[in-house]
mmCIF file of C-alpha atoms in Angstrom:
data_model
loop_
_atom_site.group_PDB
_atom_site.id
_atom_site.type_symbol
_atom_site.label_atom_id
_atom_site.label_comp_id
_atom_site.label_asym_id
_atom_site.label_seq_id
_atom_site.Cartn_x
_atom_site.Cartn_y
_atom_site.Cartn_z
ATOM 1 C CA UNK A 16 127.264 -23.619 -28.258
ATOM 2 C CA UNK A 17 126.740 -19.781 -27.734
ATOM 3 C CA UNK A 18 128.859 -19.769 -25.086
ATOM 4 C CA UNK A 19 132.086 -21.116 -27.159
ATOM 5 C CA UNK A 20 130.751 -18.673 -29.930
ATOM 6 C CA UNK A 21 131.377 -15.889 -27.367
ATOM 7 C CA UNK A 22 134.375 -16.768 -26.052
ATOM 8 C CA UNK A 23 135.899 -17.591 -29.371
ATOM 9 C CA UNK A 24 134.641 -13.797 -30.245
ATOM 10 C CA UNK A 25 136.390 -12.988 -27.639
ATOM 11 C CA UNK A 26 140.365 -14.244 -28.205
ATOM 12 C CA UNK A 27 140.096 -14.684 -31.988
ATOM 13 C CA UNK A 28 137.594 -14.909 -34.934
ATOM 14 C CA UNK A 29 138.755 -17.935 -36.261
ATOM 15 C CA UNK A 30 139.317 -19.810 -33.218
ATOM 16 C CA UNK A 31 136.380 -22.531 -33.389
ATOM 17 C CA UNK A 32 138.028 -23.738 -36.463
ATOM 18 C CA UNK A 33 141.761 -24.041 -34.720
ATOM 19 C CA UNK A 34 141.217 -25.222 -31.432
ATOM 20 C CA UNK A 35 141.092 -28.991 -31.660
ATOM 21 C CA UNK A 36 137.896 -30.355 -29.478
ATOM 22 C CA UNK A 37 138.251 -31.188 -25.545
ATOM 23 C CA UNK A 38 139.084 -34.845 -25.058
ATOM 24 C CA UNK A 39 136.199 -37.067 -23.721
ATOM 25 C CA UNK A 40 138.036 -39.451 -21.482
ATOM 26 C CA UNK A 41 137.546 -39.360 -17.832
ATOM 27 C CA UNK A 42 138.761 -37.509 -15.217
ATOM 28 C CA UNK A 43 140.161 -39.307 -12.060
ATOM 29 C CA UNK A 44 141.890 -37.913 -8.657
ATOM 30 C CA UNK A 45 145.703 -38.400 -9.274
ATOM 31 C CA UNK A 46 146.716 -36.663 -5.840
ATOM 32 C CA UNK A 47 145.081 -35.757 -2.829
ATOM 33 C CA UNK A 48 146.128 -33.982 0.411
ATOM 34 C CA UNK A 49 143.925 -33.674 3.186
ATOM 35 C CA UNK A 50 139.858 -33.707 2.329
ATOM 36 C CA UNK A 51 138.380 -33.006 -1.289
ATOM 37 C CA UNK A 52 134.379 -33.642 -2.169
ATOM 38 C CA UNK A 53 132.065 -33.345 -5.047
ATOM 39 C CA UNK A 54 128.687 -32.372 -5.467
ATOM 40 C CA UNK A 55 127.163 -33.403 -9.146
ATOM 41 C CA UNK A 56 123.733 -31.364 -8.405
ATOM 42 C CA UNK A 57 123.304 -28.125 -6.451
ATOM 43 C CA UNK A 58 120.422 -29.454 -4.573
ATOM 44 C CA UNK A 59 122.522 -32.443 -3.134
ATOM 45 C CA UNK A 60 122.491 -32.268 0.072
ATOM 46 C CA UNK A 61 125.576 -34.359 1.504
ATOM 47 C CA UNK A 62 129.049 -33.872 -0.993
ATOM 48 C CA UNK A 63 130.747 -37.062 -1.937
ATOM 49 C CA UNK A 64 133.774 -37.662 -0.680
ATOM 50 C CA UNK A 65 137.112 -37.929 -3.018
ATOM 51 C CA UNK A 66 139.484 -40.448 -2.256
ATOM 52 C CA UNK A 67 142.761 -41.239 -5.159
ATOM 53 C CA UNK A 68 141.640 -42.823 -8.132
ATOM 54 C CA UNK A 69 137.986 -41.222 -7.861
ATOM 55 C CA UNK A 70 136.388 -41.154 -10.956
ATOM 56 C CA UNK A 71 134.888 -37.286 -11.593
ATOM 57 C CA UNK A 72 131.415 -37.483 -13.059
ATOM 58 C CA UNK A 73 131.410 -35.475 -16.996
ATOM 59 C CA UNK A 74 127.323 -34.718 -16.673
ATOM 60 C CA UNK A 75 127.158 -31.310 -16.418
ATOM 61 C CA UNK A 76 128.420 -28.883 -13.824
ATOM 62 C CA UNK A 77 129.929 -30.484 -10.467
ATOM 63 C CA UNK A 78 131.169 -28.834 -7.482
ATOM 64 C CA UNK A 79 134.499 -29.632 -6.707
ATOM 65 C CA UNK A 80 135.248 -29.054 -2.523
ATOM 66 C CA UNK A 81 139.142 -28.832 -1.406
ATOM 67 C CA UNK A 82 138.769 -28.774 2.254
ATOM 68 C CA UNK A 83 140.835 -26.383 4.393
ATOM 69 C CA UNK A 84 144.113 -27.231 4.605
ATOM 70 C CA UNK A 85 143.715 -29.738 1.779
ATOM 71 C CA UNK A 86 144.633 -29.562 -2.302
ATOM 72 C CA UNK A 87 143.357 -31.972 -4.776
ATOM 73 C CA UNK A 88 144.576 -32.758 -8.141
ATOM 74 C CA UNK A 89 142.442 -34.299 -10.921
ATOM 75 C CA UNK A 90 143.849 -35.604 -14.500
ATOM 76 C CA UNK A 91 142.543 -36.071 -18.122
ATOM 77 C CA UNK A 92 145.344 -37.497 -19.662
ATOM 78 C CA UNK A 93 149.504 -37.280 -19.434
ATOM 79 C CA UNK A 94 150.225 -33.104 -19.305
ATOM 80 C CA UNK A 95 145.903 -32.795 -19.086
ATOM 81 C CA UNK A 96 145.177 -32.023 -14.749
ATOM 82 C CA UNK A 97 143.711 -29.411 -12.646
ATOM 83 C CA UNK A 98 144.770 -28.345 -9.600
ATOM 84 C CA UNK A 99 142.198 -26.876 -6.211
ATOM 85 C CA UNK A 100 144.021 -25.112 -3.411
ATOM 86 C CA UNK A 101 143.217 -25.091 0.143
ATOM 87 C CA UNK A 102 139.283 -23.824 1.188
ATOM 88 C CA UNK A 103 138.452 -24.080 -2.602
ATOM 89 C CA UNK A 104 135.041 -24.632 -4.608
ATOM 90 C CA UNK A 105 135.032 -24.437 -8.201
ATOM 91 C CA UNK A 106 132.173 -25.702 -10.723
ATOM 92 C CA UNK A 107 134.114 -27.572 -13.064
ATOM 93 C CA UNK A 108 132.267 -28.691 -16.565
ATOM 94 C CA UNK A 109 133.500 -29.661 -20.564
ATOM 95 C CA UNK A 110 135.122 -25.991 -21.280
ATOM 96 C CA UNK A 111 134.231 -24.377 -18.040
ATOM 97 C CA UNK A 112 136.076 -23.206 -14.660
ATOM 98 C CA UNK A 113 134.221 -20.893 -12.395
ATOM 99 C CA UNK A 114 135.691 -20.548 -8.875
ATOM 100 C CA UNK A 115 133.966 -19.296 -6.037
ATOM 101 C CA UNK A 116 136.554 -19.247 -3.480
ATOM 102 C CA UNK A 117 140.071 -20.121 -3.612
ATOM 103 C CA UNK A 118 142.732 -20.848 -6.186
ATOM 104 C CA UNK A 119 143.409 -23.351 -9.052
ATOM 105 C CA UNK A 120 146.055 -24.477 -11.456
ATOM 106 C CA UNK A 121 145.154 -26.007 -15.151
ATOM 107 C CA UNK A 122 147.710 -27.241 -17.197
ATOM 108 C CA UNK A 123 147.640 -28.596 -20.692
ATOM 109 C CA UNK A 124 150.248 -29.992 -22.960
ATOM 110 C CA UNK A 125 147.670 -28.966 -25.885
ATOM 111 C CA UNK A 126 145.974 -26.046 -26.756
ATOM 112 C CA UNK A 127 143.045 -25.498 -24.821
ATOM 113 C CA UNK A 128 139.642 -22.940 -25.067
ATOM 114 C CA UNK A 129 137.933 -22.783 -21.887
ATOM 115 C CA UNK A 130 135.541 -20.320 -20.173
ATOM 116 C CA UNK A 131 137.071 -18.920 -16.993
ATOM 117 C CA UNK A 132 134.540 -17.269 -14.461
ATOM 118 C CA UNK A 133 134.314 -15.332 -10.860
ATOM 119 C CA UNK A 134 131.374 -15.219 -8.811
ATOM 120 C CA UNK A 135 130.724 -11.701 -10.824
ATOM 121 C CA UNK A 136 133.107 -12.275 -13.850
ATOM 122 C CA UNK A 137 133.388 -14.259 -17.323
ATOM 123 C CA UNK A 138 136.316 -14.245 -19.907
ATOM 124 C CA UNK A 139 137.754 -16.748 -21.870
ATOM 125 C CA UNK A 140 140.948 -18.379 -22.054
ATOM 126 C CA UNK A 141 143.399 -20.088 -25.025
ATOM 127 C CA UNK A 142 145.762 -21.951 -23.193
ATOM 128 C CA UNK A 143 148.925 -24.125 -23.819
ATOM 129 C CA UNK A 144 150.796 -24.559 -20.648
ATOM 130 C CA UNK A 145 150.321 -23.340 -17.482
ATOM 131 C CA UNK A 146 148.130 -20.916 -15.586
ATOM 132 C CA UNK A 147 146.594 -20.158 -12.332
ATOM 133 C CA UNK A 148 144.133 -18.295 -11.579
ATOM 134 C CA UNK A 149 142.583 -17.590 -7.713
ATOM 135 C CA UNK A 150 139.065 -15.677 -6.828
ATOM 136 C CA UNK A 151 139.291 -12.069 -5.543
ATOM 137 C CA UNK A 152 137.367 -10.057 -2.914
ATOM 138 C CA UNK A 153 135.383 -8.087 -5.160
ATOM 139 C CA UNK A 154 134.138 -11.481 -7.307
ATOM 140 C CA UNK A 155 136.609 -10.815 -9.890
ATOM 141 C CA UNK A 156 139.271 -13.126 -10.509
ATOM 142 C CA UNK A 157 143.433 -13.156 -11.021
ATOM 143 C CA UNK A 158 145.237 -15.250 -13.665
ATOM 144 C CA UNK A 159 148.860 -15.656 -13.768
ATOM 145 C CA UNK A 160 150.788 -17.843 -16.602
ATOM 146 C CA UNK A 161 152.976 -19.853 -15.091
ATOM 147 C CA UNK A 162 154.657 -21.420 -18.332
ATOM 148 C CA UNK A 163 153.703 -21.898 -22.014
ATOM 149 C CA UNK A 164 151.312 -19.368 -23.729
ATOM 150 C CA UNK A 165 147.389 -17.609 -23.476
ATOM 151 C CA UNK A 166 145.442 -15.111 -24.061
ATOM 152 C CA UNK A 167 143.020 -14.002 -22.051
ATOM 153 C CA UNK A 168 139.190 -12.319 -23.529
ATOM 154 C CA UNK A 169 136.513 -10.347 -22.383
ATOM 155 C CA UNK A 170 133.415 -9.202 -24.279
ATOM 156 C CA UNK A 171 134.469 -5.600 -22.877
ATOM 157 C CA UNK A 172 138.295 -5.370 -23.646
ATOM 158 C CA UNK A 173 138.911 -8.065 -26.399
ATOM 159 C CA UNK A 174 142.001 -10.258 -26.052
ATOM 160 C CA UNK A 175 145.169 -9.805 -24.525
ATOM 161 C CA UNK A 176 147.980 -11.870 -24.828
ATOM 162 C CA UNK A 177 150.392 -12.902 -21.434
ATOM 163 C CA UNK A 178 153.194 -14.295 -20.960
ATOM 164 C CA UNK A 179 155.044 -16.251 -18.360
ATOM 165 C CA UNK A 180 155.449 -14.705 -14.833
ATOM 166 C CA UNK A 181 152.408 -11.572 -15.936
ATOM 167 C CA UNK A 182 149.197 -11.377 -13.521
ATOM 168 C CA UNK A 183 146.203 -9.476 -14.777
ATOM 169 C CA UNK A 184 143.287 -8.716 -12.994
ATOM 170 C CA UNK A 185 139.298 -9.522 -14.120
ATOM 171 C CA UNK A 186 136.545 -7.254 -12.629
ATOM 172 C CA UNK A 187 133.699 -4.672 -12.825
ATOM 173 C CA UNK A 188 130.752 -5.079 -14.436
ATOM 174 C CA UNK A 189 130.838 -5.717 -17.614
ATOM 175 C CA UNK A 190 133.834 -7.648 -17.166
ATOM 176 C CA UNK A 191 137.525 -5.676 -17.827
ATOM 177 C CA UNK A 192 140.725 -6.660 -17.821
ATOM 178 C CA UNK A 193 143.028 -4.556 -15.496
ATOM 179 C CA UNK A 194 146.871 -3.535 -15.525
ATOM 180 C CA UNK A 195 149.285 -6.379 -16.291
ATOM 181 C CA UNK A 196 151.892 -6.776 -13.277
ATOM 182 C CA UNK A 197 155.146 -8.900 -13.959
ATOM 183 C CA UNK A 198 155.913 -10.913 -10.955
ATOM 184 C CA UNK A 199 159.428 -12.732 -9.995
ATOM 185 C CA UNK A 200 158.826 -16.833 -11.268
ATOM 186 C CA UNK A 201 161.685 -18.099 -8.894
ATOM 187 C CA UNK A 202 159.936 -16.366 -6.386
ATOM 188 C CA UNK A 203 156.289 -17.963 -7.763
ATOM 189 C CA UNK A 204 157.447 -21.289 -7.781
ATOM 190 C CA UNK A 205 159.431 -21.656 -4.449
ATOM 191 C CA UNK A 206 155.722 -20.028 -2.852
ATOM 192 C CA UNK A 207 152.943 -21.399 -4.615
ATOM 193 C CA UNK A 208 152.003 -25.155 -3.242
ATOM 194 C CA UNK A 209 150.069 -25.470 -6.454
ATOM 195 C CA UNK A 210 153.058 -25.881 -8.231
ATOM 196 C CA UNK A 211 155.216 -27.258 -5.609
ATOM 197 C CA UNK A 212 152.727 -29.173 -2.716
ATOM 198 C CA UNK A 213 151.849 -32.029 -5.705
ATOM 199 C CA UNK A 214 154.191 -35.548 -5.911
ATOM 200 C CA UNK A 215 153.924 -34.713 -9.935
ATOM 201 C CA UNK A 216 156.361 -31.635 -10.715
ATOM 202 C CA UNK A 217 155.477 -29.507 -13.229
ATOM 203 C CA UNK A 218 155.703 -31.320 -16.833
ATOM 204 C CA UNK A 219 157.204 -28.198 -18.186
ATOM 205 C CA UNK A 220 159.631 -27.128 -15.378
ATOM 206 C CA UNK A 221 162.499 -26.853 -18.720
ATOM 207 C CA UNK A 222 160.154 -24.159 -20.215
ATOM 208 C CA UNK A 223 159.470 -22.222 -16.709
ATOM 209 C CA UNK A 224 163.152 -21.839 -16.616
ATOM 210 C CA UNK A 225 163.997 -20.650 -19.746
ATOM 211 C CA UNK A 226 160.922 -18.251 -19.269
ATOM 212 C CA UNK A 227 163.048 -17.335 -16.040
ATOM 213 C CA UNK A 228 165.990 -16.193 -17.924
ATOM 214 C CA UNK A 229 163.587 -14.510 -20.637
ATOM 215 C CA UNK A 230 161.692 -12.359 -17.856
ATOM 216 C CA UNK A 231 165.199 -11.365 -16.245
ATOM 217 C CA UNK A 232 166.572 -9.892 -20.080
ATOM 218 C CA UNK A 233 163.456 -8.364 -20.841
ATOM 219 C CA UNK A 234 161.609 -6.691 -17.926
ATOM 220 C CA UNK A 235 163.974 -3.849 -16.574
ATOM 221 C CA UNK A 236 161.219 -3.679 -13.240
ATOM 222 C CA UNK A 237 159.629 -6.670 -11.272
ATOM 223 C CA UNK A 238 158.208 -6.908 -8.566
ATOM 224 C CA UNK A 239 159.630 -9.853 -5.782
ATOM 225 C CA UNK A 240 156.191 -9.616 -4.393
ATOM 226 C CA UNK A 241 152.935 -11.705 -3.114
ATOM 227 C CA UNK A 242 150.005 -11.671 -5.318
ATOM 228 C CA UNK A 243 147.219 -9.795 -3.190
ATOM 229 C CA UNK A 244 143.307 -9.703 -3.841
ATOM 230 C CA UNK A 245 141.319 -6.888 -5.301
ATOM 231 C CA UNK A 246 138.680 -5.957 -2.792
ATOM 232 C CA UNK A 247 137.157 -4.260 -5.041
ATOM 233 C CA UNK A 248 136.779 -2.874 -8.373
ATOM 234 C CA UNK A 249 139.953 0.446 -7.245
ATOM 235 C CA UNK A 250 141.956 -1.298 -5.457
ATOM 236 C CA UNK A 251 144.705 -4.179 -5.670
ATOM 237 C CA UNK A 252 146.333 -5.568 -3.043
ATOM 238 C CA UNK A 253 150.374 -6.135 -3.462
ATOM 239 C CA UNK A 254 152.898 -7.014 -1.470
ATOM 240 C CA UNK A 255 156.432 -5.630 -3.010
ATOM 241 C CA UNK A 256 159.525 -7.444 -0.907
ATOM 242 C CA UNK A 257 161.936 -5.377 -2.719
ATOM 243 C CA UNK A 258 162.214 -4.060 -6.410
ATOM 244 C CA UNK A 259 164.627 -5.720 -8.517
#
């Protein structure tokens, strides 16, 4: 309970009363690629393996394990899944997301409150859409919104709002929020294989467009660029291909 008190602090005062509660049915694996594994205490010593159609225990924090060279996909409900990249752990819990190494993707058809931690880092997240987010060098986190709408809250820096195709940056200690960089979404979705490596596309590939089209009107300078780390708390890491 404190914890959603501070998080709803964090993106809005009246949020506990307008984000509708986190739907209890059960999460099974809906795709898998390669080797994925679960551990549902931290003092287990052998993880479980995942196989399709796995049923992900909801008792508590697990540890969800995408092997190298392996992405896993776990859903809730139709337009309700989460998404692990290759070489990822993330504890996953009822309104919680902290990853440890790699990347996700979460998507939700309805809006969403969940806490969103690094290794170092903790802010909190309203969420209707799509958004990834990936662990960086210095145990911060990135998030980029893919499609649909958030905001994004630290006890630090309040809320800030993103929108489709924007990265930010979450590190230091207390936790900030750093510069907002607009990044190309063709160029997002024809490299990311969390949005394209799954057999289910995108549910709301007709809004990522017409964000496309949006972002090209209204942002006179993006970057055609890879998203790089932040090794530490100075320094991020981009790749620029060309300026458009």
């Amino acid at each position: 309970m404190a914890s959603y008190l501070i998080l709803a602090h964090c993106i809005s005062p009246h949020l506990a009363a307008t984000i509708p509660k986190e739907r209890t049915s059960t999460w099974t694996v809906s795709d898998l690629m390669g080797q994925a594994f679960l551990k549902v205490r931290p003092e287990q010593a052998t993880p479980l393996s995942l196989q399709l159609n796995s049923q992900i225990p909801q008792n508590g924090n697990i540890l969800l394990i995408a092997a190298k060279q392996s992405r896993l996909e776990i859903t809730q409900s139709e337009g309700n899944f989460l998404r692990l990249g290759k070489s990822t752990l993330a504890e996953f819990s009822k309104g919680k997301i902290r990853v440890l190494q790699g990347s996700f993707l979460r998507n939700s058809k309805d809006e969403i409150l969940f806490a969103l931690s690094g290794k170092k880092v903790d802010a909190g997240i309203r969420l209707k859409g799509t958004l990834m987010a990936e662990s960086t060098g210095n145990g911060g986190i990135k998030v980029v919104l893919v499609a649909g709408k958030a905001d994004i809250g630290t006890h630090a820096d309040g809320a800030r709002p993103l929108r489709p195709g924007q990265l930010i940056f979450v590190h230091g200690s207390p936790a900030r929020l750093g510069d907002i960089y607009d990044l190309d979404l063709p160029l997002l979705l024809s490299t990311s294989r969390l949005i394209s490596g799954f057999k289910q596309t995108l549910p709301d590939l007709a809004s990522i467009r017409t964000s496309m089209l949006i972002q090209g009107l209204n942002t006179k300078l993006r970057y055609e660029a890879l998203i790089g780390d932040a090794p530490n708390d100075e320094k991020v890491q981009m790749w620029a291909i060309k300026e458009k």
